[in-house]
Amino acid sequence: MTKGPASSLFQIFCRKRWVSGAKVHFLNKYQGPGLFGQSERVVSQFYSPTSYSDVPVRPFSTSLVNPDFASCFSSSSKLLGGNILYPRSCSSLVDNEEEKLKDISVADSYCDFDADIGKPIDLEHENEGNAGVSALAESGEDVNERSSCDSTFIELEEKEHGDELAKGEQYVQVASRDPVELYRELRSNEIRAKLESSDWTVIHEVFKYFARSGWAYTQALAIYIGLSFFPTAVGKFQKFFCGKLTSDMANYVVSLGPSHSAVKFLFPIFVEYCLEEFPDEIKRYRSMLETADLTKPHTWFPFARAMKRKIIYHCGPTNSGKTYNALQRFMEAKKGLYCSPLRLLAMEVFDKVNGLGIYCSLLTGQEKKHVPFSNHVACTVEMVSTDELYDVAVIDEIQMLADSYRGYAWTRAFLGLKADEIHLCGDPSVLDIVRKICRDTGDELLEQHHDRFKPLVVEAKTLLGDLRKIRSGDCVVAFSRREIFEVKLAIEKQTNHRCCVIYGALPPETRRQQAGLFNDPNNEYDVLVASDAVGMGLNLNIRRVVFNSLSKYNGDKMVPVPASQVKQIAGRAGRRGCLYPDGLTTTLRLEDLDYLIECLKQPFDDVKKVGLFPFYEQVELFAGQLPNMTFCQLLEKFGESCQLDGSYFLCRHDHIKKIANMLEKVQGLSLEDRFNFCFAPVNVRDPKAMYHLLRFASSYSLNSPVNIAMGMPKCSARNDAELLDLETRHQVVSMYLWLSNHFKEDQFPYVKKAESMAVDIADLLGESLIKADWKPESRRTIKSKTQSRNVLKLKTEKKEFSRPQSLIKSFQKRHDKSVRPEHSEKVVA
Ligand SMILES: Nc1ncnc2c1ncn2[C@@H]1O[C@H](COP(=O)(O)OP(=O)(O)OP(=O)(O)O)[C@@H](O)[C@H]1O
C-alpha cells in the first residue's frame, strides 16, 4: 500500500476475488470542514482478512435491530401481524454522531418499483400521524373496527406474533452470513421473494436512507465510488437487490427498517455489487483521485529534498529586527534570494541592497530588472524559481503560509527552494507547523526568537472621537477606501495637518511616493491615513497608530478585525531608527479601546495547516481524466476530489474560477493559457478591469498582437470617480505587463508603452491624492451614474444611497457636548 485511500483500495479492487472471500476492513475517516470541498481528508485504512469493521461483525444478534426503531414496528406484520408502518423521517432515531445524513437522493428512476411489487403507500399522508390508519385502510380493514381494539383481536395478534418470532429466528441468521455469499445468492436467485406492499415500502425507504447516509458515501469512496456516482450506484444496487431478493434478506432488511444498522448490513453487499458492476467507473475515479493527489507535497521537490537545508526561523512580533537580521545573511551570501509578500517590499529591498553596493536584480510579476553582474535577486514570492541554486534565501512574512488565498506560494517556496540556508521571517503563529514540515523534509531547523525593540504602548485615553487630537506622526487606520477619504477630509478640515494616503488599490509606486512624503519631516504631510495595507512592508515614521474603527466588511457583513491583523498594524508604530522609536497605539473612539487591548494581549494563533494549490502539470493530468469539462468545472472537480495531508489546505480559488468562467467563451485558448490567465492580477469585482482581461485573452487566442487599447488621462483626478478610474487604468496596464511576462512576449509588443503608462498613471494618482478633498464614492454608485442617462433615475439612486454619518458632522455634535477626561493614561501592552 503506497498511498492513503486510493492505492490500498485499488489493491482490494485488483484482487477482488480474494478480498471478497476474505472480507475487507474499511476504516476511513474523512475529516475537516466540507467533506468533499476544499477540506483535507485524512484517510486511514487497513486491511484485515477476517472482518469488516464499522460494518457489523457477524454473527448478528437480534439486538442489532435498531432498538429505537423497533417501537415503530409495533404493528409490523413480521412482529405483530399487522402491516409494517413507520414514520417517514427516521433521522432522529439514528446515531447522529456517526450518521450525518447528507442531502443526496437516489435518482428517482432507480427507486421505481415494478408494478407487481406493490404500490408504495402515501408517505406524506403517513407523516400526518395517521400512518397506522392509512395502512390499515389500504389493507382493506375497517378502520373503526380495528381501532376499537377488542381483546379477541389482541389475542390473535399475540398468537401471530409468536409464530412470526419463530420465523424471525430464521431470517435473522442472514445477519451472520458472509456478505459475499449473500451477494452470490442474490445474483443467482431466479425467483424474487413475494412481499407485501408495505414491506416494499420499507425497503424503498431503507434504500433512500442508504443513499443519504454520510457514512455510506464516505465508505464508498474507499472503493472509488465517488460522490457524484454514489446515488447512481445505490439506485442500480437497489434495482438489483429488489429484483433478486430472497425472503430472508427481505425480512431482515424490513426488520431493520431505514436505519444505520440496515445501511451497515447492506453496505458490504453493495461493495461486492459495485466491484463487479462498475469496474470502469471505479478505475476512472481512482485515476482521477490519483491525479488530484496533493498528499506529501514535500516529495514534489526531489532536488530540494536531496539537499540538507538549514532553516533559520526568525520568530517575533513586528519591529523586532527579523528581516534586518535575515537580510544581513542574504547580503553576505555569494548568491542570495529575497522573497517578498509584496512588489513594494521587493522594490524596497532591491533599492536598499543596491544602495549598499551589492548588485541585486528585481523580479516581480510585472517587472524584471536585471542588474548586470548581480548574484542577488529580490522577488515576489510567487515568482520564486525552484530551479536555481542559492546559498541563502530569505522568505519574509512566513506566517502567510496560512493565507487562505496566497498561502500556496509560501508553501512552494519553503518546500521547493534549493538553498543551503533559508531564513524564514515571521510571527510565531506558524512555528509549530514549520517544525512539523521540517521533520517531513529532513531539513535542520534553528529558531531565533526576537523581541520588540521597544514595547508598544496603548494610550488609554483614546481620541474620544475628536480628530482634532491627531498629532504629527499619527497614522489613522481605516478599513475601507471610503472611510480613508472621509478621515482625510475631516482631518484636513479640522486641523492644520495634511494627510498622505495608502491603501491596497494604489500601485506600489504611489504607495512609496506617499510613504516618502509622510517620512520626510520637511513638508506639511505629517499624518498618514491608511488601510490595513500599511501592516506590511513599508518603513514608516509612525509615532502612533490610531484605529478609526476595529471592524471591517468581509464581503458579506461587518466583522471585527482579526487580532493578528490588529497586532501587525499597531506594531508599525515606533520603529527602530525612525523619528519615533517608542510606539504608541490607540483608537479614535473609547468604545473600541477594550477590543484593541484584548487583541494586543492575545497570543499568536497556532496555525495547524498551510496553503497548497496544484501546479499546472497536476491540473493538466487531472484534466486528462475528465476531457469534456470546462476549465472552471475542472477546478471545481479538483477541489472536490483532491486529497491533502493533515497539515495542508487547498487555497481558496473563487476568484480564479470567476476568471475561468469569464474566459470560457474565449475559443482557442489551451488549458495552460487558461490556467495562466486565471492568475493575472485583476480585481474580479472591477468590471472594467475584467473586461480588459477578457479582451487581452481574446486577442491572444487569435494569435494577434495584444493591444493595450486604453487611453491615458490628461490630468490628475478632480473627483473620486476620476480617481477610481485612474486606479483601474493602472490595474489594466499592470495586468498587461504581468501577461507579457507570463505569455509569449511577441504577442505583447507594447510593453514599453505599458511601462511608461504605468509610471504616468502612478504619478497622476500621487498628484490626485495630494489634492484630494472630495467625498469618496463607491464603485457601484459611480457605475450606475455613468451608465444611466436618465436624470430622474439618477436622482432616485442618489436618494437611495445612504452615506454613513459624516465625520465632520459627528465631530460637530461631539464638540457641542465637549466631554473630555482629564488624564491621559498609558497602558503597556
Ligand atoms: N541591528 C540593527 N541595527 C540597526 N537597525 C536595525 C537593526 N535591527 C533592526 N533594525 C531596524 O529596525 C527596523 C525594524 O526591523 P525589521 O524590519 O527587521 O523588523 P521586523 O521584525 O522584520 O518587523 P516587520 O515584521 O514589521 O517587518 C528596521 O528599520 C530595521 O532597519
PDB file of N, CA, C and O in Angstrom, residues 191-223:
ATOM      1  N   ILE A 191     -35.960 -16.461  -8.549  1.00  0.00           N
ATOM      2  CA  ILE A 191     -37.338 -16.100  -8.165  1.00  0.00           C
ATOM      3  C   ILE A 191     -37.308 -15.116  -6.996  1.00  0.00           C
ATOM      4  O   ILE A 191     -36.874 -15.460  -5.888  1.00  0.00           O
ATOM      5  N   ARG A 192     -37.757 -13.951  -7.277  1.00  0.00           N
ATOM      6  CA  ARG A 192     -37.762 -12.919  -6.243  1.00  0.00           C
ATOM      7  C   ARG A 192     -38.834 -13.236  -5.192  1.00  0.00           C
ATOM      8  O   ARG A 192     -39.912 -13.736  -5.519  1.00  0.00           O
ATOM      9  N   ALA A 193     -38.519 -12.901  -3.960  1.00  0.00           N
ATOM     10  CA  ALA A 193     -39.469 -13.163  -2.875  1.00  0.00           C
ATOM     11  C   ALA A 193     -40.737 -12.353  -3.068  1.00  0.00           C
ATOM     12  O   ALA A 193     -40.696 -11.241  -3.601  1.00  0.00           O
ATOM     13  N   LYS A 194     -41.853 -12.920  -2.621  1.00  0.00           N
ATOM     14  CA  LYS A 194     -43.114 -12.178  -2.700  1.00  0.00           C
ATOM     15  C   LYS A 194     -43.275 -11.431  -1.393  1.00  0.00           C
ATOM     16  O   LYS A 194     -43.245 -12.007  -0.324  1.00  0.00           O
ATOM     17  N   LEU A 195     -43.462 -10.142  -1.507  1.00  0.00           N
ATOM     18  CA  LEU A 195     -43.584  -9.335  -0.290  1.00  0.00           C
ATOM     19  C   LEU A 195     -44.858  -8.526  -0.326  1.00  0.00           C
ATOM     20  O   LEU A 195     -45.409  -8.240  -1.399  1.00  0.00           O
ATOM     21  N   GLU A 196     -45.248  -8.120   0.856  1.00  0.00           N
ATOM     22  CA  GLU A 196     -46.413  -7.248   0.920  1.00  0.00           C
ATOM     23  C   GLU A 196     -46.002  -5.840   0.507  1.00  0.00           C
ATOM     24  O   GLU A 196     -44.832  -5.449   0.626  1.00  0.00           O
ATOM     25  N   SER A 197     -46.985  -5.104   0.118  1.00  0.00           N
ATOM     26  CA  SER A 197     -46.733  -3.737  -0.367  1.00  0.00           C
ATOM     27  C   SER A 197     -45.999  -2.908   0.689  1.00  0.00           C
ATOM     28  O   SER A 197     -45.070  -2.165   0.399  1.00  0.00           O
ATOM     29  N   SER A 198     -46.409  -3.074   1.944  1.00  0.00           N
ATOM     30  CA  SER A 198     -45.791  -2.257   3.000  1.00  0.00           C
ATOM     31  C   SER A 198     -44.322  -2.635   3.180  1.00  0.00           C
ATOM     32  O   SER A 198     -43.491  -1.800   3.523  1.00  0.00           O
ATOM     33  N   ASP A 199     -43.989  -3.914   2.953  1.00  0.00           N
ATOM     34  CA  ASP A 199     -42.590  -4.321   3.068  1.00  0.00           C
ATOM     35  C   ASP A 199     -41.744  -3.667   1.979  1.00  0.00           C
ATOM     36  O   ASP A 199     -40.632  -3.227   2.209  1.00  0.00           O
ATOM     37  N   TRP A 200     -42.335  -3.629   0.795  1.00  0.00           N
ATOM     38  CA  TRP A 200     -41.607  -2.957  -0.286  1.00  0.00           C
ATOM     39  C   TRP A 200     -41.381  -1.492   0.055  1.00  0.00           C
ATOM     40  O   TRP A 200     -40.336  -0.934  -0.235  1.00  0.00           O
ATOM     41  N   THR A 201     -42.386  -0.940   0.689  1.00  0.00           N
ATOM     42  CA  THR A 201     -42.241   0.475   1.058  1.00  0.00           C
ATOM     43  C   THR A 201     -41.085   0.649   2.032  1.00  0.00           C
ATOM     44  O   THR A 201     -40.289   1.577   1.918  1.00  0.00           O
ATOM     45  N   VAL A 202     -40.978  -0.286   2.973  1.00  0.00           N
ATOM     46  CA  VAL A 202     -39.874  -0.183   3.936  1.00  0.00           C
ATOM     47  C   VAL A 202     -38.542  -0.315   3.210  1.00  0.00           C
ATOM     48  O   VAL A 202     -37.603   0.463   3.427  1.00  0.00           O
ATOM     49  N   ILE A 203     -38.480  -1.281   2.312  1.00  0.00           N
ATOM     50  CA  ILE A 203     -37.214  -1.493   1.594  1.00  0.00           C
ATOM     51  C   ILE A 203     -36.865  -0.243   0.784  1.00  0.00           C
ATOM     52  O   ILE A 203     -35.714   0.198   0.753  1.00  0.00           O
ATOM     53  N   HIS A 204     -37.880   0.300   0.187  1.00  0.00           N
ATOM     54  CA  HIS A 204     -37.683   1.530  -0.577  1.00  0.00           C
ATOM     55  C   HIS A 204     -37.107   2.624   0.334  1.00  0.00           C
ATOM     56  O   HIS A 204     -36.144   3.322  -0.003  1.00  0.00           O
ATOM     57  N   GLU A 205     -37.659   2.720   1.533  1.00  0.00           N
ATOM     58  CA  GLU A 205     -37.190   3.741   2.475  1.00  0.00           C
ATOM     59  C   GLU A 205     -35.773   3.422   2.955  1.00  0.00           C
ATOM     60  O   GLU A 205     -34.966   4.315   3.166  1.00  0.00           O
ATOM     61  N   VAL A 206     -35.486   2.132   3.110  1.00  0.00           N
ATOM     62  CA  VAL A 206     -34.134   1.737   3.543  1.00  0.00           C
ATOM     63  C   VAL A 206     -33.121   2.227   2.502  1.00  0.00           C
ATOM     64  O   VAL A 206     -32.077   2.788   2.834  1.00  0.00           O
ATOM     65  N   PHE A 207     -33.447   2.066   1.243  1.00  0.00           N
ATOM     66  CA  PHE A 207     -32.511   2.484   0.196  1.00  0.00           C
ATOM     67  C   PHE A 207     -32.398   4.003   0.111  1.00  0.00           C
ATOM     68  O   PHE A 207     -31.331   4.534  -0.166  1.00  0.00           O
ATOM     69  N   LYS A 208     -33.496   4.646   0.376  1.00  0.00           N
ATOM     70  CA  LYS A 208     -33.447   6.109   0.399  1.00  0.00           C
ATOM     71  C   LYS A 208     -32.488   6.545   1.505  1.00  0.00           C
ATOM     72  O   LYS A 208     -31.677   7.453   1.332  1.00  0.00           O
ATOM     73  N   TYR A 209     -32.630   5.868   2.624  1.00  0.00           N
ATOM     74  CA  TYR A 209     -31.798   6.168   3.777  1.00  0.00           C
ATOM     75  C   TYR A 209     -30.329   5.879   3.441  1.00  0.00           C
ATOM     76  O   TYR A 209     -29.419   6.654   3.761  1.00  0.00           O
ATOM     77  N   PHE A 210     -30.123   4.775   2.772  1.00  0.00           N
ATOM     78  CA  PHE A 210     -28.773   4.363   2.364  1.00  0.00           C
ATOM     79  C   PHE A 210     -28.154   5.451   1.482  1.00  0.00           C
ATOM     80  O   PHE A 210     -27.013   5.882   1.686  1.00  0.00           O
ATOM     81  N   ALA A 211     -28.937   5.891   0.508  1.00  0.00           N
ATOM     82  CA  ALA A 211     -28.414   6.869  -0.451  1.00  0.00           C
ATOM     83  C   ALA A 211     -28.072   8.188   0.216  1.00  0.00           C
ATOM     84  O   ALA A 211     -27.231   8.939  -0.266  1.00  0.00           O
ATOM     85  N   ARG A 212     -28.723   8.457   1.346  1.00  0.00           N
ATOM     86  CA  ARG A 212     -28.469   9.721   2.020  1.00  0.00           C
ATOM     87  C   ARG A 212     -27.501   9.563   3.189  1.00  0.00           C
ATOM     88  O   ARG A 212     -27.233  10.527   3.908  1.00  0.00           O
ATOM     89  N   SER A 213     -26.984   8.382   3.352  1.00  0.00           N
ATOM     90  CA  SER A 213     -26.122   8.141   4.515  1.00  0.00           C
ATOM     91  C   SER A 213     -24.704   8.671   4.276  1.00  0.00           C
ATOM     92  O   SER A 213     -23.997   8.240   3.372  1.00  0.00           O
ATOM     93  N   GLY A 214     -24.324   9.609   5.112  1.00  0.00           N
ATOM     94  CA  GLY A 214     -22.968  10.164   5.032  1.00  0.00           C
ATOM     95  C   GLY A 214     -21.941   9.072   5.259  1.00  0.00           C
ATOM     96  O   GLY A 214     -20.899   9.023   4.614  1.00  0.00           O
ATOM     97  N   TRP A 215     -22.247   8.191   6.174  1.00  0.00           N
ATOM     98  CA  TRP A 215     -21.325   7.094   6.467  1.00  0.00           C
ATOM     99  C   TRP A 215     -21.112   6.256   5.208  1.00  0.00           C
ATOM    100  O   TRP A 215     -19.977   5.939   4.846  1.00  0.00           O
ATOM    101  N   ALA A 216     -22.220   5.923   4.547  1.00  0.00           N
ATOM    102  CA  ALA A 216     -22.103   5.031   3.385  1.00  0.00           C
ATOM    103  C   ALA A 216     -21.323   5.690   2.261  1.00  0.00           C
ATOM    104  O   ALA A 216     -20.451   5.077   1.653  1.00  0.00           O
ATOM    105  N   TYR A 217     -21.604   6.956   1.975  1.00  0.00           N
ATOM    106  CA  TYR A 217     -20.876   7.511   0.836  1.00  0.00           C
ATOM    107  C   TYR A 217     -19.421   7.795   1.162  1.00  0.00           C
ATOM    108  O   TYR A 217     -18.560   7.780   0.301  1.00  0.00           O
ATOM    109  N   THR A 218     -19.151   7.988   2.460  1.00  0.00           N
ATOM    110  CA  THR A 218     -17.738   8.134   2.846  1.00  0.00           C
ATOM    111  C   THR A 218     -17.026   6.794   2.664  1.00  0.00           C
ATOM    112  O   THR A 218     -15.925   6.727   2.132  1.00  0.00           O
ATOM    113  N   GLN A 219     -17.698   5.729   3.112  1.00  0.00           N
ATOM    114  CA  GLN A 219     -17.102   4.400   2.979  1.00  0.00           C
ATOM    115  C   GLN A 219     -16.954   4.023   1.497  1.00  0.00           C
ATOM    116  O   GLN A 219     -15.991   3.375   1.119  1.00  0.00           O
ATOM    117  N   ALA A 220     -17.922   4.456   0.705  1.00  0.00           N
ATOM    118  CA  ALA A 220     -17.899   4.086  -0.709  1.00  0.00           C
ATOM    119  C   ALA A 220     -16.690   4.687  -1.425  1.00  0.00           C
ATOM    120  O   ALA A 220     -16.194   4.123  -2.399  1.00  0.00           O
ATOM    121  N   LEU A 221     -16.202   5.807  -0.894  1.00  0.00           N
ATOM    122  CA  LEU A 221     -15.008   6.408  -1.500  1.00  0.00           C
ATOM    123  C   LEU A 221     -13.839   5.435  -1.456  1.00  0.00           C
ATOM    124  O   LEU A 221     -12.966   5.462  -2.310  1.00  0.00           O
ATOM    125  N   ALA A 222     -13.866   4.579  -0.439  1.00  0.00           N
ATOM    126  CA  ALA A 222     -12.771   3.639  -0.286  1.00  0.00           C
ATOM    127  C   ALA A 222     -12.722   2.626  -1.420  1.00  0.00           C
ATOM    128  O   ALA A 222     -11.692   2.009  -1.653  1.00  0.00           O
ATOM    129  N   ILE A 223     -13.833   2.430  -2.099  1.00  0.00           N
ATOM    130  CA  ILE A 223     -13.759   1.551  -3.275  1.00  0.00           C
ATOM    131  C   ILE A 223     -13.887   2.392  -4.549  1.00  0.00           C
ATOM    132  O   ILE A 223     -14.312   1.920  -5.593  1.00  0.00           O
TER     133      ILE A 223
END
